[in-house]
The first five atom37 places (N, CA, C, CB, O) and aatype in JSON, in Angstrom:
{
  "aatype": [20, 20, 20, 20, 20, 20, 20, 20, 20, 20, 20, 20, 20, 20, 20, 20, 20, 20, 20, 20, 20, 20, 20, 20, 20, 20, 20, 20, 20, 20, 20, 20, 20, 20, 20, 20, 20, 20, 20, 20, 20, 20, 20, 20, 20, 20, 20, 20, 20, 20, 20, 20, 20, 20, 20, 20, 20, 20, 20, 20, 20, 20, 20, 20, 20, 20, 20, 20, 20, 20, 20, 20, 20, 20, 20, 20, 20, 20, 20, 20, 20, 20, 20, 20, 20, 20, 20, 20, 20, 20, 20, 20, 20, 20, 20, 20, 20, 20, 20, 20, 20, 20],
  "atom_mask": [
    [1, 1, 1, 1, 1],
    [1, 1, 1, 1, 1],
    [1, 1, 1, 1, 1],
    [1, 1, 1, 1, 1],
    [1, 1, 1, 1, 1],
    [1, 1, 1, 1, 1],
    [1, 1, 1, 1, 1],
    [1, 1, 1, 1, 1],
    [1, 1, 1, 1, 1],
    [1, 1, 1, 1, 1],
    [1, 1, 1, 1, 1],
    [1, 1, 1, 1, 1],
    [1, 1, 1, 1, 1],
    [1, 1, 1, 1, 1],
    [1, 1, 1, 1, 1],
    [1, 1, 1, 1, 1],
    [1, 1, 1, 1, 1],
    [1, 1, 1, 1, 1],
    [1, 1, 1, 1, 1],
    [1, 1, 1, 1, 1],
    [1, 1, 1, 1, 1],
    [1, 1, 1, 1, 1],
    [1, 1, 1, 1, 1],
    [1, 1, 1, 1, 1],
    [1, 1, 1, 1, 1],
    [1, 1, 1, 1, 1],
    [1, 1, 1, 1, 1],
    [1, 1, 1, 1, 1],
    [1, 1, 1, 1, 1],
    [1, 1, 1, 1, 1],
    [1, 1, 1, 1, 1],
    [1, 1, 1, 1, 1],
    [1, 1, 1, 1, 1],
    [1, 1, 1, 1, 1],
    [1, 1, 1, 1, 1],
    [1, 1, 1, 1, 1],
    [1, 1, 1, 1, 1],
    [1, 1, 1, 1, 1],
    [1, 1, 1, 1, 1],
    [1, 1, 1, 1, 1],
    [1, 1, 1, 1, 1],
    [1, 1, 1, 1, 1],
    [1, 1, 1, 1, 1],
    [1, 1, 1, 1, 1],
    [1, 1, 1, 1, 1],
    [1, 1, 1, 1, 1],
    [1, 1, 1, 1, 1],
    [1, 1, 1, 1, 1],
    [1, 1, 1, 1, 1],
    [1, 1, 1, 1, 1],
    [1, 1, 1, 1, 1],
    [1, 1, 1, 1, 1],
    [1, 1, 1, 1, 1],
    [1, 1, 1, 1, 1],
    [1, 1, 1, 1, 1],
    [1, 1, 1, 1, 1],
    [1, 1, 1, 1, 1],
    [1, 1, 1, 1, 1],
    [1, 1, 1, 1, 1],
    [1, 1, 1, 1, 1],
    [1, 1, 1, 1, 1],
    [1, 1, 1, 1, 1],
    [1, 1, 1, 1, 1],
    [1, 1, 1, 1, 1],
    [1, 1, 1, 1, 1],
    [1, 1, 1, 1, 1],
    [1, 1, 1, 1, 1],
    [1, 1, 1, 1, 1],
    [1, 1, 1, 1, 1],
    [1, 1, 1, 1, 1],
    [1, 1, 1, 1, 1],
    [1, 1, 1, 1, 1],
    [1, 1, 1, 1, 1],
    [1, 1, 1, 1, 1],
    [1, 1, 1, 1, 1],
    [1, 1, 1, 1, 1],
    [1, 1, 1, 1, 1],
    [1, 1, 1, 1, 1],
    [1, 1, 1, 1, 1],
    [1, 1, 1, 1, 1],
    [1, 1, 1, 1, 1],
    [1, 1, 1, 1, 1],
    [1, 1, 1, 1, 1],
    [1, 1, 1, 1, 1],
    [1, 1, 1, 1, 1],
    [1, 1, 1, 1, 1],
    [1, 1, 1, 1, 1],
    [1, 1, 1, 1, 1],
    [1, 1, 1, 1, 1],
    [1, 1, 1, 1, 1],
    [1, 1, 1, 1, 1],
    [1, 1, 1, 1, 1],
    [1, 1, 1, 1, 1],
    [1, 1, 1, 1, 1],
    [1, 1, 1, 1, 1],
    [1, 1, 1, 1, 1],
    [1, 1, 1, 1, 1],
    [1, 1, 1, 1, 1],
    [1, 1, 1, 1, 1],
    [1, 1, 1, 1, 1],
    [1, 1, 1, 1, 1],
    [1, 1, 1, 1, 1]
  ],
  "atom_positions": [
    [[-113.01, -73.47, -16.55], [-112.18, -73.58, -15.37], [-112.5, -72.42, -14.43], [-110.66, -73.6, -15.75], [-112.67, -71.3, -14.91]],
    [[-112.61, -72.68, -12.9], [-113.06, -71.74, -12.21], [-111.65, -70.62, -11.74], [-113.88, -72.51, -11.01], [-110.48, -70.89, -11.97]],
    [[-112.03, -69.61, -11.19], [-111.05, -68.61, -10.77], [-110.34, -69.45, -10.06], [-111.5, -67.36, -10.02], [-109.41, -69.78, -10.8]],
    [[-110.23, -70.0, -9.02], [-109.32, -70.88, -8.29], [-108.38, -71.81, -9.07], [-110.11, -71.7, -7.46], [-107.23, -71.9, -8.63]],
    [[-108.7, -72.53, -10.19], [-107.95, -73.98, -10.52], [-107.46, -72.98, -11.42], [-108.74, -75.64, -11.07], [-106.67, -73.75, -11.98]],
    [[-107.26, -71.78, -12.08], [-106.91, -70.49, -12.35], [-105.41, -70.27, -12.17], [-107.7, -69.6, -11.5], [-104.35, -70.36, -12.8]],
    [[-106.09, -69.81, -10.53], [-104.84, -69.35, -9.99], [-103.55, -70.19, -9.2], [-105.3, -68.46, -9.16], [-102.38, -69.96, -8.9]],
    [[-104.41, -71.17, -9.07], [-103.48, -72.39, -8.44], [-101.6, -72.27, -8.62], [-104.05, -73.93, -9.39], [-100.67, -71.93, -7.89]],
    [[-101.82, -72.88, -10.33], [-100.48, -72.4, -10.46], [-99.61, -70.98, -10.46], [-100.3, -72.84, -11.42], [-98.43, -70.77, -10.73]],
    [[-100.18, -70.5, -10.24], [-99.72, -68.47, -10.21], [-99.14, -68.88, -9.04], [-101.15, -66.79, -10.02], [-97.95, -69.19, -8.95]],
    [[-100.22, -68.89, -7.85], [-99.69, -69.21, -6.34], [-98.62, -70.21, -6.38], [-100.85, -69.8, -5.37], [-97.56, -69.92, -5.81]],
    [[-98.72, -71.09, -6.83], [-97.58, -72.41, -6.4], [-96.1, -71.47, -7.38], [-98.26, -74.7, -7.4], [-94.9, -71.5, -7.11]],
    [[-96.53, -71.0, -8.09], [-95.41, -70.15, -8.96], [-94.93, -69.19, -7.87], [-96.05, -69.23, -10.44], [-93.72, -68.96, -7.83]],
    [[-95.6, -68.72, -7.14], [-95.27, -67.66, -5.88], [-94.97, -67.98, -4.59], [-96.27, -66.86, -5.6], [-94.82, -67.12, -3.73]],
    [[-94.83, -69.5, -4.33], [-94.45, -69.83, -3.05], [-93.14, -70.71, -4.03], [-95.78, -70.74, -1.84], [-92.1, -71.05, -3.46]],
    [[-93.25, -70.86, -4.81], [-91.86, -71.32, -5.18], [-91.63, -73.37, -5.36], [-90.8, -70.56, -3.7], [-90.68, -74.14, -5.49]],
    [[-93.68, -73.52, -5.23], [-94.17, -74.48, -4.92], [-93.81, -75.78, -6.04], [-95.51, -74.06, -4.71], [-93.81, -75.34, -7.19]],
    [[-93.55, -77.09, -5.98], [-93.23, -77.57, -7.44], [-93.78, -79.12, -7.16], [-91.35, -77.42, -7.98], [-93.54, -80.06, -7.92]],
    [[-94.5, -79.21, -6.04], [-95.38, -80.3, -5.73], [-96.7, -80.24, -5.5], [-95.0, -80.83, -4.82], [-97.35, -79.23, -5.25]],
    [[-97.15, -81.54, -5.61], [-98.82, -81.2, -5.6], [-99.35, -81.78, -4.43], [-99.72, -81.83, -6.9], [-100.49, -82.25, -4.42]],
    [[-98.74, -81.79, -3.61], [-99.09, -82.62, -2.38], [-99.94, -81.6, -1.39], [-97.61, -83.24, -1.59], [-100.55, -81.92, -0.36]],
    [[-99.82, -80.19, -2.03], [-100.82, -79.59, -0.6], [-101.75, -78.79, -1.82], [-99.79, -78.2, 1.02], [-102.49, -77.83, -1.61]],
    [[-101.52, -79.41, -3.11], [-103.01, -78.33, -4.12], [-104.31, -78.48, -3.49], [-103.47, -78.96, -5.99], [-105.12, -77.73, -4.03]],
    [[-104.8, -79.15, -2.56], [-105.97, -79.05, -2.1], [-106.23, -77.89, -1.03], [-106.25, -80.27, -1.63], [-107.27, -77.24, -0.92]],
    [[-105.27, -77.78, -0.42], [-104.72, -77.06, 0.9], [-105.18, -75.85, 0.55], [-103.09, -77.06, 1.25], [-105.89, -75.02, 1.13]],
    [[-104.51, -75.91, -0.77], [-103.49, -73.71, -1.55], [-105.23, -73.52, -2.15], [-101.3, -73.72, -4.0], [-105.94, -72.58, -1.78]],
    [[-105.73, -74.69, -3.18], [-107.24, -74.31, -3.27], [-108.17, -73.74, -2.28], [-107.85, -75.33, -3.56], [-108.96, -73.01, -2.87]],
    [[-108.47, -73.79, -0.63], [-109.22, -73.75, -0.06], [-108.54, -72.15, 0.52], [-109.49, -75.07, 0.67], [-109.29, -71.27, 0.94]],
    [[-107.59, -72.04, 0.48], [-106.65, -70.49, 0.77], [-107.12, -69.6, -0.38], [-104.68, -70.64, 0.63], [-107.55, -68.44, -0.38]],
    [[-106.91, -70.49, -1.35], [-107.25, -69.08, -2.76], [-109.01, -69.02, -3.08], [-106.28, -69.71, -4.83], [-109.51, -68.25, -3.89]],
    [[-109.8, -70.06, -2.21], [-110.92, -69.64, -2.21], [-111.37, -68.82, -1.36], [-111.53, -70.4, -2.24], [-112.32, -68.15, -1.77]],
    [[-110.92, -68.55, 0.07], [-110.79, -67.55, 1.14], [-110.52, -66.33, 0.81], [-109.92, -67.83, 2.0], [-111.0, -65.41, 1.47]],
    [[-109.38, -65.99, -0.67], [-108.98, -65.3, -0.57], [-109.8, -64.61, -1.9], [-107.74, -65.56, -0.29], [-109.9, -63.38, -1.91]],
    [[-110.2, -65.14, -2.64], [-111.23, -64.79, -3.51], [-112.61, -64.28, -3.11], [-111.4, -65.81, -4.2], [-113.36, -63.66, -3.86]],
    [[-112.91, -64.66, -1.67], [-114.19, -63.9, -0.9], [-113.92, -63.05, -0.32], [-114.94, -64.48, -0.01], [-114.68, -62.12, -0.08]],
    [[-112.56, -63.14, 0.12], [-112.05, -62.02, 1.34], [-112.22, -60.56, -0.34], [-109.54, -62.56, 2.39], [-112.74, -59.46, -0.16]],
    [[-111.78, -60.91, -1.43], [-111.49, -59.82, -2.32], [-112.84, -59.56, -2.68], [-110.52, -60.09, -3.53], [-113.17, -58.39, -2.45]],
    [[-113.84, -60.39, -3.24], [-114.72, -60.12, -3.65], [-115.82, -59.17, -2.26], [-115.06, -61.44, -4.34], [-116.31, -58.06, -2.45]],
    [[-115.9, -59.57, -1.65], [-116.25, -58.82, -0.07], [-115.55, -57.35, 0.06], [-115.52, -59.87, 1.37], [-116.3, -56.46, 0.46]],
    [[-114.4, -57.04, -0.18], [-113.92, -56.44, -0.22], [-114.12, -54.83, -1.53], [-113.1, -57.34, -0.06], [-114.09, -53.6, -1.51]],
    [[-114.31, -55.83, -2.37], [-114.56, -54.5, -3.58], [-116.0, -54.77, -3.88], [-113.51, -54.56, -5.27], [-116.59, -54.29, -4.85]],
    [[-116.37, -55.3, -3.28], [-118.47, -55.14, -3.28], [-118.8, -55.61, -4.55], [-119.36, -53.24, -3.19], [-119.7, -55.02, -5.14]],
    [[-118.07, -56.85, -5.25], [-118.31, -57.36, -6.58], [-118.47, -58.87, -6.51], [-117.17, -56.96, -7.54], [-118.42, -59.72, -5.62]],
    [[-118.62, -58.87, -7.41], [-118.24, -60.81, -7.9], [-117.55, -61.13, -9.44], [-120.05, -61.87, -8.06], [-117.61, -60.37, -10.4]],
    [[-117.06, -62.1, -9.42], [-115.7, -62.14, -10.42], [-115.97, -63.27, -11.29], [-114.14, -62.4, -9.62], [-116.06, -64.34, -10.69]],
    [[-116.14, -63.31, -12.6], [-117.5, -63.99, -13.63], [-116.29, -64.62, -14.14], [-118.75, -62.9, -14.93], [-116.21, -65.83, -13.93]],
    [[-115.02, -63.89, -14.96], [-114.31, -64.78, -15.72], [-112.96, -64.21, -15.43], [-114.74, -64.88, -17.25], [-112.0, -64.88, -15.04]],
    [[-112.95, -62.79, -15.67], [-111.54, -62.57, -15.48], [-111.26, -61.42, -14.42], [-110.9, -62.23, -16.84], [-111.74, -60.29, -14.43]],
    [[-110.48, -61.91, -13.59], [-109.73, -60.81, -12.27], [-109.18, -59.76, -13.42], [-108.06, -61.69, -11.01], [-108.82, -59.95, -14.58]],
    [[-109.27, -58.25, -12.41], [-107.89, -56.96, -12.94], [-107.02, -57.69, -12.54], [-107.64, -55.25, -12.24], [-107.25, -58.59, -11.73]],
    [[-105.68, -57.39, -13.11], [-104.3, -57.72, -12.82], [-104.07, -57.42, -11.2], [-103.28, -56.81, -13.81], [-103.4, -58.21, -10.54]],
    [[-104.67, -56.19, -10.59], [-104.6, -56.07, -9.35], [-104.95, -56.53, -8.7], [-104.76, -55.47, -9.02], [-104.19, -56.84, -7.78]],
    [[-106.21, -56.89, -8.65], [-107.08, -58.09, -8.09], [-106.22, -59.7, -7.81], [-108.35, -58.32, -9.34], [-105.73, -60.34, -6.88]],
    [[-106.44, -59.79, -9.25], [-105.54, -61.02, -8.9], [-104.14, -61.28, -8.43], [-105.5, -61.63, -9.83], [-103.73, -62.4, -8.15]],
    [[-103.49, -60.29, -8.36], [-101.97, -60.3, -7.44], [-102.44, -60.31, -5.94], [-100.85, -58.72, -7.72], [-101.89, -61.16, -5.25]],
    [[-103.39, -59.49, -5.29], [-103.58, -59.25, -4.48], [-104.26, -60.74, -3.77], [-104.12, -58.06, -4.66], [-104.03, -61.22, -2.66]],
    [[-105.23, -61.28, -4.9], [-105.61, -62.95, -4.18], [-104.1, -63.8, -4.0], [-106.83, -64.12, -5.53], [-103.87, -64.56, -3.06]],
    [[-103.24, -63.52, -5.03], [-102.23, -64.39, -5.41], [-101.13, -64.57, -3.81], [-101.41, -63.62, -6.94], [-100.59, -65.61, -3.43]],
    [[-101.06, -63.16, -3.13], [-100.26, -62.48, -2.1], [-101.08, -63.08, -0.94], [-100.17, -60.73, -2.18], [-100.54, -63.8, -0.1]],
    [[-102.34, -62.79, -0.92], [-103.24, -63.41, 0.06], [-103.12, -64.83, 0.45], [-104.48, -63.25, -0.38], [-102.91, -65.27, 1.58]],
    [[-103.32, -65.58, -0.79], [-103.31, -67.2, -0.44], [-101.79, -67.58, 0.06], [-103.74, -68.22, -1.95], [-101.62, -68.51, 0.84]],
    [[-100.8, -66.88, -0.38], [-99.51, -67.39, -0.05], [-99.57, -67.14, 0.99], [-98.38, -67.01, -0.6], [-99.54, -68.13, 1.72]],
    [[-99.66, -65.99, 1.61], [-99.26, -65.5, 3.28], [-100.61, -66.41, 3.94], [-99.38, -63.26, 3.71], [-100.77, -66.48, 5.16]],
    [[-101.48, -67.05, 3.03], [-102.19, -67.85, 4.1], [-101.67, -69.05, 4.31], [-103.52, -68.07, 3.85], [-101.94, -69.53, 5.4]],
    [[-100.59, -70.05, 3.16], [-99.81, -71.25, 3.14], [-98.43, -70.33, 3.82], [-99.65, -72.09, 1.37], [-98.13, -71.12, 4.72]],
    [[-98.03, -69.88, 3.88], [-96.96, -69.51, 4.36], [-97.04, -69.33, 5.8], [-96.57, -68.48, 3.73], [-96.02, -69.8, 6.31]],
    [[-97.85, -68.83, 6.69], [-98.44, -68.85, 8.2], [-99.38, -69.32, 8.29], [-98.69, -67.82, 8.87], [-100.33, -68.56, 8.47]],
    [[-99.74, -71.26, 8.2], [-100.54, -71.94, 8.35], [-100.07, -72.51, 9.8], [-100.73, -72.72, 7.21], [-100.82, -73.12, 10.56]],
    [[-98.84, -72.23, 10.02], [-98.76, -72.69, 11.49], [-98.72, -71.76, 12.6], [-97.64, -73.45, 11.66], [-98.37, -72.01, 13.76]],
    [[-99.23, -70.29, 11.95], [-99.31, -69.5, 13.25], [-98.01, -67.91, 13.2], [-98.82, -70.89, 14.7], [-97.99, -66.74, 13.59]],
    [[-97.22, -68.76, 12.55], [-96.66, -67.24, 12.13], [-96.92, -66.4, 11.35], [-95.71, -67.16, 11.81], [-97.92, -66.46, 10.63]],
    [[-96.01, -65.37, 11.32], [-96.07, -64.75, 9.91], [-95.46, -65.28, 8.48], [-95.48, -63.57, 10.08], [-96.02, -65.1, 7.4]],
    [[-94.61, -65.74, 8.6], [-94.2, -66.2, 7.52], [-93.73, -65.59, 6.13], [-94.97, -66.82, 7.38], [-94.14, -64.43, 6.08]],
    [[-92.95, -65.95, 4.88], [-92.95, -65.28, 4.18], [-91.94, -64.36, 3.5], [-93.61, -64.97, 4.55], [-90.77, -64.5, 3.87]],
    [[-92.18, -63.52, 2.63], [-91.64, -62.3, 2.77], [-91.61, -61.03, 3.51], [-91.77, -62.05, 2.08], [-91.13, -59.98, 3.09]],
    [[-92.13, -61.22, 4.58], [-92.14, -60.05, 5.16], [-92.15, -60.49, 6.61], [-93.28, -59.16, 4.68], [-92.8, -59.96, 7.51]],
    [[-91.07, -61.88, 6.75], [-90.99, -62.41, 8.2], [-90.23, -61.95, 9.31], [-90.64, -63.55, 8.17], [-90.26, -62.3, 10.48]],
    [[-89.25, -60.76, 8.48], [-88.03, -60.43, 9.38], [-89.12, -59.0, 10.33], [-86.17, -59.78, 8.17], [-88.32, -58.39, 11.04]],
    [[-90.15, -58.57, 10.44], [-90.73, -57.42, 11.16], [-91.73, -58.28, 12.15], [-91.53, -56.22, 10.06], [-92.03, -59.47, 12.16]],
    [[-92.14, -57.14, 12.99], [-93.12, -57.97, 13.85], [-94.28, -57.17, 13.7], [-92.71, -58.2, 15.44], [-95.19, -57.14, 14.53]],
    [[-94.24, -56.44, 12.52], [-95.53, -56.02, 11.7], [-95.8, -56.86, 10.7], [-95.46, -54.7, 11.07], [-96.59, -56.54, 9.81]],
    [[-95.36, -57.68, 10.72], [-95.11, -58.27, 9.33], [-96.92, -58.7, 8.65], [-93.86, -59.95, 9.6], [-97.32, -57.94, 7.77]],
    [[-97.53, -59.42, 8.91], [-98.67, -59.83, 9.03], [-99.3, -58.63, 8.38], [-99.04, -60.25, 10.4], [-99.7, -58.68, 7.22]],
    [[-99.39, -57.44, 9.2], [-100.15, -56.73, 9.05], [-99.79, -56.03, 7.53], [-100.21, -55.99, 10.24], [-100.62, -55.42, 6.86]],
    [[-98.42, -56.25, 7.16], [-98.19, -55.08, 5.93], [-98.38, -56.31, 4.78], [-96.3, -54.05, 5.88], [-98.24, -56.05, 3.58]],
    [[-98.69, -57.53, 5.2], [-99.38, -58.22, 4.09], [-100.96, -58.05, 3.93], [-99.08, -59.67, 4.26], [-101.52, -58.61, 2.99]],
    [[-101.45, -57.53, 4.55], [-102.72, -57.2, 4.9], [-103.37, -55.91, 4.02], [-102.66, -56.92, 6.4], [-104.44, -55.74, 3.43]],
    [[-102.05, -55.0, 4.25], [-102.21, -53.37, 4.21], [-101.7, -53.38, 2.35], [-100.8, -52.25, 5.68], [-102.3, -52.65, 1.56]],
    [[-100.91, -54.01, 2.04], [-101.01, -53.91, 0.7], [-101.51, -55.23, 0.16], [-99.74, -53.5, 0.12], [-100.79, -55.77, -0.67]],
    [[-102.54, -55.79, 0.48], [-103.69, -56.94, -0.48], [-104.78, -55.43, -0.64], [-104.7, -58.9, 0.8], [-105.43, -54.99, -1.59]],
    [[-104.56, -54.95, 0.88], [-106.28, -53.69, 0.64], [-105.98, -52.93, -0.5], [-106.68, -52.2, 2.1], [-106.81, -52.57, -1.33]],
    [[-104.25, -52.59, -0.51], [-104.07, -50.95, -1.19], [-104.66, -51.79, -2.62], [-101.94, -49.95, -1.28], [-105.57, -51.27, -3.26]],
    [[-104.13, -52.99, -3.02], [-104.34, -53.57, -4.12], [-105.64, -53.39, -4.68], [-104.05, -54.77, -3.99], [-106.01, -52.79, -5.68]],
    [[-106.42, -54.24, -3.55], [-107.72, -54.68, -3.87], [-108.44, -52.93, -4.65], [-108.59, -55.41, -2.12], [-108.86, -52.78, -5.8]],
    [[-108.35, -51.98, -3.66], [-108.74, -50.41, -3.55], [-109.15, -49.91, -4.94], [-107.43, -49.46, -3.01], [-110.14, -49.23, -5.2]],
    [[-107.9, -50.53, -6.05], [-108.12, -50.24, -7.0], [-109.15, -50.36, -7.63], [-107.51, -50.49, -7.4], [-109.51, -49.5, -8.44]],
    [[-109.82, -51.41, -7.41], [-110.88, -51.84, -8.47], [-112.47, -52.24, -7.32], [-110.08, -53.55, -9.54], [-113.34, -53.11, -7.4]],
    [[-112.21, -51.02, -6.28], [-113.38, -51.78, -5.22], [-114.39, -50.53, -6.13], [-113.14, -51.63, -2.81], [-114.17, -49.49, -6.75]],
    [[-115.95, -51.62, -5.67], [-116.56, -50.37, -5.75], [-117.28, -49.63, -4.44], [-117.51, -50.56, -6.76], [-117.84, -50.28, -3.56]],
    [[-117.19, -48.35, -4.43], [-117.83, -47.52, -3.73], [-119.27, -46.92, -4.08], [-117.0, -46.64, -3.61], [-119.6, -46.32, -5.1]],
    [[-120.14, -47.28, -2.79], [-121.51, -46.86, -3.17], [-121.84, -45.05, -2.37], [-122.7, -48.31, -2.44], [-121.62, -44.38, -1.36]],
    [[-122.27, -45.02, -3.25], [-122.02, -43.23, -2.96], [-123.92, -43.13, -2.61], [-121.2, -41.9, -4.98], [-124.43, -42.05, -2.32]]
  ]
}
């Protein structure tokens, strides 16, 4: 089973999701969000995400189903930073496990 069909249910567990009517949708979000991470920590991801890693895809794909129509959406809808501090802690997340080329 690939990282995505993986995490599927994590995410639908995190939007609070209990239908399958948009699993194609949340797949193509948690594959975005699996490049956006892997891009991010200068790796590629064979079988198993860090725990950080994968919260951080998990947070990603939601705030991408959650403002599919343009907002922010979410947990963090009541600011008009909001967007951005979903942003600012996927990085702090990701940070953990990026690698740096020295």
């Amino acid at each position: 089973m690939k990282i995505a069909e993986k995490l599927l249910l994590k995410v639908k567990a995190n939007l609070v999701l209990e239908h399958n009517a948009d699993d194609e949708l949340l797949l193509t979000y948690i594959h975005a969000a699996v490049d956006y991470a892997q891009s991010y920590q200068k790796t590629t991801y064979r079988r198993r995400l860090p725990p950080s890693t994968e919260q951080a895809i998990i947070m990603l794909s939601s705030h991408f189903y959650e403002s599919r129509d343009g907002s922010t959406g979410g947990f963090f809808a009541d600011t008009a930073a909001a967007g951005g501090r979903v942003w600012e802690t996927v990085r702090l997340l990701l940070a953990v496990n990026r690698n740096i080329e020295v």
